[in-house]
Coordinates of C-alpha atoms in Angstrom, one line a residue:
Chain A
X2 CA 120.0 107.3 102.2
X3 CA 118.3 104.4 100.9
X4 CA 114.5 103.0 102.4
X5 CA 115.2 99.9 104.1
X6 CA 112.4 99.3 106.5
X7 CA 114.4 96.6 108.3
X8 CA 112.9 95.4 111.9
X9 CA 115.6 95.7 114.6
X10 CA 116.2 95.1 118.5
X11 CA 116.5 98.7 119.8
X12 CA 117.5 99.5 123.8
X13 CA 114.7 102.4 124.5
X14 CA 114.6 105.0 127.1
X15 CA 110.8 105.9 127.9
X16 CA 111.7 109.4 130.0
X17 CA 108.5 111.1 131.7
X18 CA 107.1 113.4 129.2
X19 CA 108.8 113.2 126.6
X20 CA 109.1 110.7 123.4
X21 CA 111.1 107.5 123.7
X22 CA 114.5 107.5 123.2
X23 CA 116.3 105.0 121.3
X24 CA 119.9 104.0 123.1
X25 CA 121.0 101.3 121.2
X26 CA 120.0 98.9 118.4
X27 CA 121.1 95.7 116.8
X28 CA 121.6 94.7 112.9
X29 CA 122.4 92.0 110.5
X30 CA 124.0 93.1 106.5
X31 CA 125.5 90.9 104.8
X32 CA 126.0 88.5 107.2
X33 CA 127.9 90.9 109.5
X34 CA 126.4 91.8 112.9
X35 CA 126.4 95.2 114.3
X36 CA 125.9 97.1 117.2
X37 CA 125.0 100.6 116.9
X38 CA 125.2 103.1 120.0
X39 CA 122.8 106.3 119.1
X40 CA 125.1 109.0 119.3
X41 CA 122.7 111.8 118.8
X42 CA 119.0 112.4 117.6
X43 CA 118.9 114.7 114.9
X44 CA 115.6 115.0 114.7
X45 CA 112.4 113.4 116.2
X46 CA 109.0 113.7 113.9
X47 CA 105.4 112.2 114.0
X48 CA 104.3 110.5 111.0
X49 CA 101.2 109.1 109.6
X50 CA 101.5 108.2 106.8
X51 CA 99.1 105.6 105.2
X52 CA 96.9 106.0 108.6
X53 CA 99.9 104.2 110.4
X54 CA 101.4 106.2 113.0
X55 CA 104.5 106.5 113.8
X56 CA 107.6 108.0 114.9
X57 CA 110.7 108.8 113.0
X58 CA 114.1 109.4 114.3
X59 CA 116.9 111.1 112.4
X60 CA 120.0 109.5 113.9
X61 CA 123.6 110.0 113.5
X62 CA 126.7 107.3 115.0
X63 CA 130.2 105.8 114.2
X64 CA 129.9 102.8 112.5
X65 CA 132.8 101.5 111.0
X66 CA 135.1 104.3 112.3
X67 CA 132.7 106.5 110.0
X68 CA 130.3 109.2 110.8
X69 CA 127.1 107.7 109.6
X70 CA 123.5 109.3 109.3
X71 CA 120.1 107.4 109.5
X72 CA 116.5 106.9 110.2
X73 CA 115.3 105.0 112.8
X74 CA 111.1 104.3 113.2
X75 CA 109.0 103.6 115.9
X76 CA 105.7 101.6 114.9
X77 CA 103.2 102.9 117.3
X78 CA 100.9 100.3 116.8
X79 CA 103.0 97.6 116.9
X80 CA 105.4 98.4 119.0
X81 CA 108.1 97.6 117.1
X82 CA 111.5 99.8 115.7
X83 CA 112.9 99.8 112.6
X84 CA 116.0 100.6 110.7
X85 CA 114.1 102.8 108.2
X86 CA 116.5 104.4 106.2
X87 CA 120.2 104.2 106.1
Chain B
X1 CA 72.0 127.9 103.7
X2 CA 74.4 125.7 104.7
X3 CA 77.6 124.8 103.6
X4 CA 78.5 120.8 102.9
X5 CA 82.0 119.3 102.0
X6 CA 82.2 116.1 100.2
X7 CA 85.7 114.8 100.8
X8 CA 86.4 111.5 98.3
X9 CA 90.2 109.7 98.3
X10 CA 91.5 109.3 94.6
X11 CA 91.3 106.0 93.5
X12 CA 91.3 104.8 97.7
X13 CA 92.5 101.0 97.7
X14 CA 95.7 102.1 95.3
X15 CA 96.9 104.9 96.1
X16 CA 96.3 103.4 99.7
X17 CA 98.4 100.4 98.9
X18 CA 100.7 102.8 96.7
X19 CA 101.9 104.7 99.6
X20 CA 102.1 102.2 102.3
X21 CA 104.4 100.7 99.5
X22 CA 106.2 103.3 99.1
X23 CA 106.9 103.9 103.3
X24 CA 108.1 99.9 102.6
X25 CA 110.7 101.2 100.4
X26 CA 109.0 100.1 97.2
X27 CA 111.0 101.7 94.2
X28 CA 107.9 102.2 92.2
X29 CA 105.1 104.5 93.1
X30 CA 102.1 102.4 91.8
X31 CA 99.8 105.7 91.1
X32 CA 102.1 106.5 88.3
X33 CA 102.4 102.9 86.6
X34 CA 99.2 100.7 84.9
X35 CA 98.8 98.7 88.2
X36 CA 95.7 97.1 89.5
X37 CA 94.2 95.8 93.6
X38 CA 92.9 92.9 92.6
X39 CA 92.1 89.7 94.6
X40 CA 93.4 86.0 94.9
X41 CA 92.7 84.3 91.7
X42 CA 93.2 80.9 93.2
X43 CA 90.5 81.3 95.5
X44 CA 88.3 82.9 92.4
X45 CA 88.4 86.4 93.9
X46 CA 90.5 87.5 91.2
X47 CA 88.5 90.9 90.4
X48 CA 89.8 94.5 89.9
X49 CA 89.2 96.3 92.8
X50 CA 91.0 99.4 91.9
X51 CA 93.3 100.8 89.1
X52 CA 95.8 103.6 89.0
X53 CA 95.3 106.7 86.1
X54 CA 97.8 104.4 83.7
X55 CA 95.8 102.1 84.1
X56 CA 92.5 103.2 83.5
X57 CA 94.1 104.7 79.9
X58 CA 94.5 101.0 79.2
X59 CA 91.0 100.5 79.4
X60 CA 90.9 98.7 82.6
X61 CA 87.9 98.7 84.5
X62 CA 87.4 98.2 88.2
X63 CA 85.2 95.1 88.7
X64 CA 86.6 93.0 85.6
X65 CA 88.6 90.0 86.0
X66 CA 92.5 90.1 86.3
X67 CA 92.8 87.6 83.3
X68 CA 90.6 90.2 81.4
X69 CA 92.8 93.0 82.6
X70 CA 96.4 91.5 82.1
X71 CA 95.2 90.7 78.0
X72 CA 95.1 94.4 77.9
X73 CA 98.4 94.9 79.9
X74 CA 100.6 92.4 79.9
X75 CA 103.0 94.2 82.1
X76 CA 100.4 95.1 84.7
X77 CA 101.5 95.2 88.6
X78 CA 99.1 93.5 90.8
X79 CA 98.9 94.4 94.5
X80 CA 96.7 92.2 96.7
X81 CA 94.3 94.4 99.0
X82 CA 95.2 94.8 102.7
X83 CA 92.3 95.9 104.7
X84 CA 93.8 96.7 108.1
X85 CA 95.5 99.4 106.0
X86 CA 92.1 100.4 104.1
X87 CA 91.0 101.0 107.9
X88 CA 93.4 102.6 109.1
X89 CA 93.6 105.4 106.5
X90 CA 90.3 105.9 106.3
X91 CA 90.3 106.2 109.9
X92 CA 93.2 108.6 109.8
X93 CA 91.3 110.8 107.2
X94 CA 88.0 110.5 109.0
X95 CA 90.1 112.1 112.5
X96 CA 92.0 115.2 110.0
X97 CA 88.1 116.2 108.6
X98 CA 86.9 115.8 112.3
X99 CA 89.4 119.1 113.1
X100 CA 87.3 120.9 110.9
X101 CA 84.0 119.9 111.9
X102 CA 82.0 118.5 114.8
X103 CA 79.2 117.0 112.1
X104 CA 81.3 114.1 109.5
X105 CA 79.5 111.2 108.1
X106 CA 81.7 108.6 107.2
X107 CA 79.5 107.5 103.7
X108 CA 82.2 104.9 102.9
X109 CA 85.6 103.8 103.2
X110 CA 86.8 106.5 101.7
X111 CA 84.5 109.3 101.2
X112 CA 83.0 111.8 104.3
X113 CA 80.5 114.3 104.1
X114 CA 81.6 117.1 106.1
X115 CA 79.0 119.7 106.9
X116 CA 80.7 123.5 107.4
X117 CA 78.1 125.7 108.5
X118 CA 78.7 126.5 111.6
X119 CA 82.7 126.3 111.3
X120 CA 83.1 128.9 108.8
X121 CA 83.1 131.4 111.9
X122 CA 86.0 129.5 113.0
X123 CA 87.8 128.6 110.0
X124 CA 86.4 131.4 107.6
X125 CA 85.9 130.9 103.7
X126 CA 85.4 127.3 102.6
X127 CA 87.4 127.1 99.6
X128 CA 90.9 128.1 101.5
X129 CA 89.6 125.6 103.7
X130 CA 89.0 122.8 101.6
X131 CA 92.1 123.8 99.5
X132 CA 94.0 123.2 103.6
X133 CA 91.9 120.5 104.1
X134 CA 93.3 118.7 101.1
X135 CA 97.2 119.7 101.6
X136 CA 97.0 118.3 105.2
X137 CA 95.2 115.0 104.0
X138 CA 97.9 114.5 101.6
X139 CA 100.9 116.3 103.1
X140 CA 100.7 114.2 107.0
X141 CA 98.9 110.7 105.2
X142 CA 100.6 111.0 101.6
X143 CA 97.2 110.7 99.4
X144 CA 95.5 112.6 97.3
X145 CA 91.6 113.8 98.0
X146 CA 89.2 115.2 96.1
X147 CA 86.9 118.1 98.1
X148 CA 83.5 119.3 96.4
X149 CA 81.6 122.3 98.3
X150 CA 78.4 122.9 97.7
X151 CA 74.8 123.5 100.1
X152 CA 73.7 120.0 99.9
X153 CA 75.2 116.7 99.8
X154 CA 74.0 115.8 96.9
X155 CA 75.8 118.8 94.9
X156 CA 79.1 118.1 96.9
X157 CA 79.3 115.1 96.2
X158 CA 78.8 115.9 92.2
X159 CA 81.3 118.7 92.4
X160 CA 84.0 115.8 93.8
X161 CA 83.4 113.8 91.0
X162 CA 84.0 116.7 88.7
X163 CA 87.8 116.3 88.0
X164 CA 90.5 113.9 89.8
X165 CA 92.8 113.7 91.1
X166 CA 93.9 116.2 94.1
X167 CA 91.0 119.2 93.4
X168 CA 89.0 121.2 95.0
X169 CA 85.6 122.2 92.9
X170 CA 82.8 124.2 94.0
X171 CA 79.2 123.6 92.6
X172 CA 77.0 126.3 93.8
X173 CA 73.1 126.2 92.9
X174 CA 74.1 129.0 90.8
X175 CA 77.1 126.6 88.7
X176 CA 74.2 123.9 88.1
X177 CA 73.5 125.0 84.7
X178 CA 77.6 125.5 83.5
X179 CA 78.8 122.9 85.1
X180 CA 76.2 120.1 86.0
X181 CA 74.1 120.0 83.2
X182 CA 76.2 119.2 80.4
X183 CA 77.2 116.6 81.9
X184 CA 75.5 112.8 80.7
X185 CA 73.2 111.6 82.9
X186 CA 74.8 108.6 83.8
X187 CA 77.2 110.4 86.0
X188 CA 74.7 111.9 87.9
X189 CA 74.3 109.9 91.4
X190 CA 71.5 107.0 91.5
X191 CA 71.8 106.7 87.7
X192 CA 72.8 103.7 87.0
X193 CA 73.4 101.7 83.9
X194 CA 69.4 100.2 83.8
X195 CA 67.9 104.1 84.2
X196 CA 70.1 105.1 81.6
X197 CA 68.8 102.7 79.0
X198 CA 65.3 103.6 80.5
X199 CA 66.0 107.3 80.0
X200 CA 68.0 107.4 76.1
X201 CA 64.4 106.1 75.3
X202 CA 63.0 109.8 76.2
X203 CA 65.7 111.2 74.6
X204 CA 67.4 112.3 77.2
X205 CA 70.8 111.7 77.4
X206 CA 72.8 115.0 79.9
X207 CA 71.6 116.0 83.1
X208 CA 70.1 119.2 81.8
X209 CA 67.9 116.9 79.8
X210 CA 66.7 115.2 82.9
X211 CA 66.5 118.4 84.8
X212 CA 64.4 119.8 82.2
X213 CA 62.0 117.0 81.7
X214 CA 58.4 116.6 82.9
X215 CA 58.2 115.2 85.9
X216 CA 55.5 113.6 85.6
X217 CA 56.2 111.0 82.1
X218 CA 59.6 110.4 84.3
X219 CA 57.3 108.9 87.4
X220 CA 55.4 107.2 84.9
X221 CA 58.6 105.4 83.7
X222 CA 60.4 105.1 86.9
X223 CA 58.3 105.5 90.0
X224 CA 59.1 107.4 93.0
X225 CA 62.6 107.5 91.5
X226 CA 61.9 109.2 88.4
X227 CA 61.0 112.1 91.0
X228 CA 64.2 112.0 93.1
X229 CA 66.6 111.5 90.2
X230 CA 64.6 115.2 88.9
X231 CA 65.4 116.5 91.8
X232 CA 68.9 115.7 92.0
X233 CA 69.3 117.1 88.2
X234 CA 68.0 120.5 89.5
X235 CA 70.4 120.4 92.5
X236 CA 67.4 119.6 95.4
X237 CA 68.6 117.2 97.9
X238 CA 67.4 117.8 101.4
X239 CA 69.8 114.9 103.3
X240 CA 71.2 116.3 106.1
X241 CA 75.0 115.7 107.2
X242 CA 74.5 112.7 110.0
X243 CA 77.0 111.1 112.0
X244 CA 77.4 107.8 111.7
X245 CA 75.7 106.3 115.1
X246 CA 72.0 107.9 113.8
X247 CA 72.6 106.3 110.3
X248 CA 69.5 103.7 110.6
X249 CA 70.8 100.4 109.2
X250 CA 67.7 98.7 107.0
X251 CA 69.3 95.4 106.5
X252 CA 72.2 92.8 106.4
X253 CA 73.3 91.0 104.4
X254 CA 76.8 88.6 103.2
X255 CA 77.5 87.0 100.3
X256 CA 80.7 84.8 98.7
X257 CA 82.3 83.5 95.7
X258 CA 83.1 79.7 97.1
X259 CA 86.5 78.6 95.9
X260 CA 85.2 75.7 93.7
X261 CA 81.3 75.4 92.1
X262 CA 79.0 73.6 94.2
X263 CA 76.6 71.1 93.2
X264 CA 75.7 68.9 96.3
X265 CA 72.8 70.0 98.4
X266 CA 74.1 69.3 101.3
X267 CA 77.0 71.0 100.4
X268 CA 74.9 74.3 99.6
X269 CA 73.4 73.7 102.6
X270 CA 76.6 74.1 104.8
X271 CA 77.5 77.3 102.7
X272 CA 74.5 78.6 103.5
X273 CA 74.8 77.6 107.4
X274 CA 78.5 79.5 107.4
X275 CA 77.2 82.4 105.9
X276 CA 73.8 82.9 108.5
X277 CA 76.6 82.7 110.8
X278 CA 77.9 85.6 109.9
X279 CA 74.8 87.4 109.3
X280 CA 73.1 86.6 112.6
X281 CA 75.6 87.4 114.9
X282 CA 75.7 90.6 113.2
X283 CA 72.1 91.2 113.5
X284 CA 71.6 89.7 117.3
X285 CA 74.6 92.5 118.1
X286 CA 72.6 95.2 116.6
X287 CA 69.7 94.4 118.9
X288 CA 67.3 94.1 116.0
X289 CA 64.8 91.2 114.2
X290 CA 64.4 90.6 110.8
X291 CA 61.3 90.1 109.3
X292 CA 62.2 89.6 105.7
X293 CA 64.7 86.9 104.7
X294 CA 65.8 86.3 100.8
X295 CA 68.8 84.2 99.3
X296 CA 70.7 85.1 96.0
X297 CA 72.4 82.5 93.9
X298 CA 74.8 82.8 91.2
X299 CA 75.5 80.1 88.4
X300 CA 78.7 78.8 87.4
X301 CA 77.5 80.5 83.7
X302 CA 76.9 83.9 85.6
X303 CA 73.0 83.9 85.8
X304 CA 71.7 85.5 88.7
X305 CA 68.4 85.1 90.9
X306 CA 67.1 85.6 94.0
X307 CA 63.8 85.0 96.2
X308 CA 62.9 86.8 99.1
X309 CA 59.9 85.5 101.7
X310 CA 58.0 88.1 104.4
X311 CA 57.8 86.1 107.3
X312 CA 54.6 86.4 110.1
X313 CA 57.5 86.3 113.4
X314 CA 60.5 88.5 113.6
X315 CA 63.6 85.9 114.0
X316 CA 67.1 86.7 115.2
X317 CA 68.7 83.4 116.2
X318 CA 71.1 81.6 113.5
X319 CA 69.3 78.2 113.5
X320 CA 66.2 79.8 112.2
X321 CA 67.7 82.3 109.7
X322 CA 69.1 78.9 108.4
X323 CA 65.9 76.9 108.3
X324 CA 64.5 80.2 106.3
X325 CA 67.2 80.2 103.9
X326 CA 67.7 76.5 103.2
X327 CA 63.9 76.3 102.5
X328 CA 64.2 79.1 100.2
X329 CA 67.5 77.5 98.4
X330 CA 65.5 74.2 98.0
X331 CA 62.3 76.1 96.6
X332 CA 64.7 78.0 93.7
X333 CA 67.7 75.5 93.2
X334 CA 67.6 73.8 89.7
X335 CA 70.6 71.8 90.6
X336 CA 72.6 74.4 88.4
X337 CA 76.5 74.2 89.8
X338 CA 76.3 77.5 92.3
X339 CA 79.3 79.8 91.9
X340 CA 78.2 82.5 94.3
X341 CA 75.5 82.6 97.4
X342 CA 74.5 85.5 99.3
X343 CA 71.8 85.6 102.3
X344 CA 69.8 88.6 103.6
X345 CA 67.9 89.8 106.1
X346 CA 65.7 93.2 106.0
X347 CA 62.5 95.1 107.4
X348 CA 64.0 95.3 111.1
X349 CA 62.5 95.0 113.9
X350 CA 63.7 96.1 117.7
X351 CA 64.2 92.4 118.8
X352 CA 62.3 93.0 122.5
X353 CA 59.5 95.0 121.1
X354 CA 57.2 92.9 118.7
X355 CA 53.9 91.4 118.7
X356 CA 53.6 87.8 120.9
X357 CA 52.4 85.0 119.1
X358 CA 51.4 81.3 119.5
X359 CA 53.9 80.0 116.9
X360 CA 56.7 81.4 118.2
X361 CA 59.1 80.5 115.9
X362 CA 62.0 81.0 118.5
X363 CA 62.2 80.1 121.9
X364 CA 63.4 82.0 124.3
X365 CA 66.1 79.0 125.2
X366 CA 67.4 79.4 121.5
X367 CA 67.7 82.8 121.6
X368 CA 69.8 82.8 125.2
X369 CA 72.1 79.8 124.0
X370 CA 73.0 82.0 120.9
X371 CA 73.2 85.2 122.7
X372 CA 75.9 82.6 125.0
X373 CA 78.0 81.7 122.2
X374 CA 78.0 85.7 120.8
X375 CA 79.3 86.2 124.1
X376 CA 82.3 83.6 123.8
X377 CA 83.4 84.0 119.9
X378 CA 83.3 87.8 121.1
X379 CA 85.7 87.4 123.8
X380 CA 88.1 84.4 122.7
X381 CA 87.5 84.4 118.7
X382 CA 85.1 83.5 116.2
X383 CA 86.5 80.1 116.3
X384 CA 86.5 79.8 119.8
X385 CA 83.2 77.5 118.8
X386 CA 81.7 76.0 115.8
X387 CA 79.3 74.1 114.9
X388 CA 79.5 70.2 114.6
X389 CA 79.2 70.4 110.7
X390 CA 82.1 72.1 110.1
X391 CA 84.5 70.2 112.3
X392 CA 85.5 67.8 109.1
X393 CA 84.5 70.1 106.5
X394 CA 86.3 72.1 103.7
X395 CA 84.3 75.2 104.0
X396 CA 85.2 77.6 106.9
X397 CA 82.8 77.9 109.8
X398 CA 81.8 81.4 109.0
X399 CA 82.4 82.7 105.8
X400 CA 81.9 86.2 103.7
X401 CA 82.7 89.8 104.1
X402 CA 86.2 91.2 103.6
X403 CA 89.2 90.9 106.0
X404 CA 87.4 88.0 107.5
X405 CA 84.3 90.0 108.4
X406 CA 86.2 92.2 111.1
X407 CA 85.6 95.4 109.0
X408 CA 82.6 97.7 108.1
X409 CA 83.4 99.8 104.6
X410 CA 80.2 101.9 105.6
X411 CA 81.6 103.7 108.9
X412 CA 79.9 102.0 112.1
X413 CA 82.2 99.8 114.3
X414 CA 85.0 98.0 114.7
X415 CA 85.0 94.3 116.1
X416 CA 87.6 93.4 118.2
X417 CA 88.9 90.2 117.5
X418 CA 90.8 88.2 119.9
X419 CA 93.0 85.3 119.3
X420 CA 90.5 83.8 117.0
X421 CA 92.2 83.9 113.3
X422 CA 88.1 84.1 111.8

């Protein structure tokens, strides 16, 4: 998996006690839009890094007919996801 | 006896940027290649403000110019510092060494003094500790610290400087001798480069020598200072550990390299205006009066000097500060073009407890309409309003400090700042 630390639209599930949930995101490569269903969270962990805190989510989906692993981050302080690594 | 911590981040602003860099997915880690924090050169803040280890080898020295520092490495990377982030680790390392301890001063941006006395019940011995301490610094915000243990602050802190990066080192009264002494005295803490000079002239060149020395011939050469600089050679510091909100603040002050030389008056004069600014509103939210005022001046050809002026009325209010500092400006200006300004303030006093007089030298109406615009640039920006001057001019309304003044390297608080980009 390569860093990409892309910003992306994410559908969220906020459940009552427990850490969001990301549903669904969008992307742009190479000109080619896609949009990715969460299949299954891996693994949820809380980061801070550099004094930034955040969360990181080990993801797995079809894309392109493929099973695909990645990484997608929650910016706590921005509120704002990310396609972290992919 | 008790039991101090002195927790310092390696190389802070780099290995800061370095990692934040890296959570970007930057392919190089900066810590490992010559690479420099430096600021804009444009705006003539083009100064080192940190350097990583391969850098240093190249002989690169923090506080030199970038032009001075790319001669000597031509391939140098240059990051540009990034404040909110300086914050926000330091804040994040400030809440890890508050786990440990109920008593952290925060004594900069990136060192704490951690006193462990009373948690060594709790957390047992302090070197396993420190050696934990370190790991979860670096293992949850991904850099490196340095941790010295000693019984006083002063000792820590020597023991952190011993050897970088990512160590723990003890320096018990008992290691003074092995591993202080030897040492030269410039690396002992409150030598500087002047007392140095001062002291090769008695021959005395470690801090063993200094330790050993008569007391008395170094008060004769240094003052009061020759006495505390003794002390700290033999290890005697008797600071205590104090969180930040007792930390008694003597004075304020903000300073600035102006983007272009200055050689109008007038000109000066508005610098000087946007800087009080500053200054006052920082002082009026402290709840405190000055009664000391003094302006610095730098030279485009780097010559330095200052004047200072005890005054008979505390003042607080920004129109008087000014008055204060333009007088003094027009007393010392030669007409020299001015690179850098700075304006000060000390000897504080409680500003609703002082001595009436018949020249007031602020009326109460003054002090209420400033106290009303504190209250607006507080809740809808600093720009939210300026004064006339500034409306057509090139210099900013309010100028010095870092990160456009919303930050405090020593600890204290944060500003909020809303809407308002100064």
């Amino acid at each position: 998996m390569k860093i990409l630390a892309e910003p992306v639209d994410a559908v969220v599930i906020f459940r009552k006690g427990a850490v969001p949930a990301p549903y669904k995101f969008k992307y742009e490569q190479n000109g080619e839009r896609y949009e990715i269903r969460i299949d299954k969270v891996l693994a949820v962990e809380k980061r801070r890094t550099a004094g930034i805190a955040s969360i990181l989510y080990n993801c797995q989906s079809v894309i392109d007919g493929q099973e695909k692993r990645y990484e997608l981050k929650y910016l706590l302080a921005d509120c704002r996801w990310e396609l972290y690594k992919i | 006896m008790g039991i101090i911590f002195h927790i310092d981040a390696n190389s802070a602003y780099l290995s800061w940027t370095a990692v934040h860099m890296l959570e970007c997915g930057h392919p190089v880690d900066l810590r490992e290649v010559p690479s420099v924090v430096a600021g804009d050169p444009k705006s003539r803040h083009g100064i080192i403000l940190a350097k990583s280890i391969p850098a240093k080898e190249y002989g690169i020295k923090t506080g030199e110019s970038l032009m001075e520092a790319r001669g000597k490495c031509p391939e140098l990377f240059v990051a540009a510092p990034d404040y909110d982030l300086y914050l926000d680790c330091s804040d994040a390392m400030f809440s890890i060494l508050s786990q440990f301890s109920p008593l952290v001063e925060r004594y900069s941006v990136d060192e704490c003094f951690l006193d462990y006395t009373a948690s060594e019940k709790r957390f047992g011995n302090p070197l396993k500790t420190a050696h934990r301490l370190r790991e979860k610094i670096s293992g949850e915000l991904g850099f490196t610290v340095n941790v010295g243990i000693s019984t006083n602050k002063l000792l820590a802190k020597m023991a952190g400087e011993l050897k970088k990066p990512d160590m723990v080192h003890t320096l018990w009264p008992k290691e003074i001798e092995k591993k202080l002494w030897p040492l030269p005295v410039r690396e002992l803490f409150m030598v500087g480069g002047a007392t140095e000079r001062k002291l090769r002239k008695l021959n005395i060149r470690t801090i063993g020598d200094l330790a050993k020395a008569d007391p008395v011939v170094l008060q004769a050469l240094l003052k009061s200072h020759g006495l505390k600089i003794h002390d700290y050679a033999n290890g005697i510091d008797s600071a205590r550990v104090l969180p930040n909100d007792l930390v008694l603040q003597k004075g304020f002050s903000n300073c600035v390299t102006l983007s272009w030389d200055i050689t109008d008056r007038e000109e000066a004069h508005t610098a000087l205006l946007s800087l009080t600014e500053r200054l006052a509103m920082r002082l009026r939210t402290s709840g405190k009066a000055a009664y000391l005022v003094s302006i610095s001046v730098c030279t485009s050809t780097f010559f330095h000097y200052s004047r200072q002026e005890k005054l008979h009325n505390p003042i607080c209010t920004t129109t008087v500060c000014y008055q204060h500092f333009k007088r003094l400006f027009d007393k010392t200006w030669r007409g020299e073009p001015v690179r850098q300004l700075g304006v000060r303030v000390s000897e504080l006093a409680e500003s609703d407890e002082y001595q009436l007089s018949f020249s007031e030298a602020e009326s109460e109406k003054e002090k209420c309409l400033e106290r009303t615009v504190d209250g607006i640039r507080k809740r809808f920006g600093n720009n939210a309003v300026i004064r006339g001057t500034f409306a057509n001019s090139s210099l900013p309304p309010m100028q010095g400090g870092v990160n456009d003044g919303n930050y405090l390297m020593m600890g204290g608080y944060r500003h909020e700042n809303f809407g308002g980009t100064g």
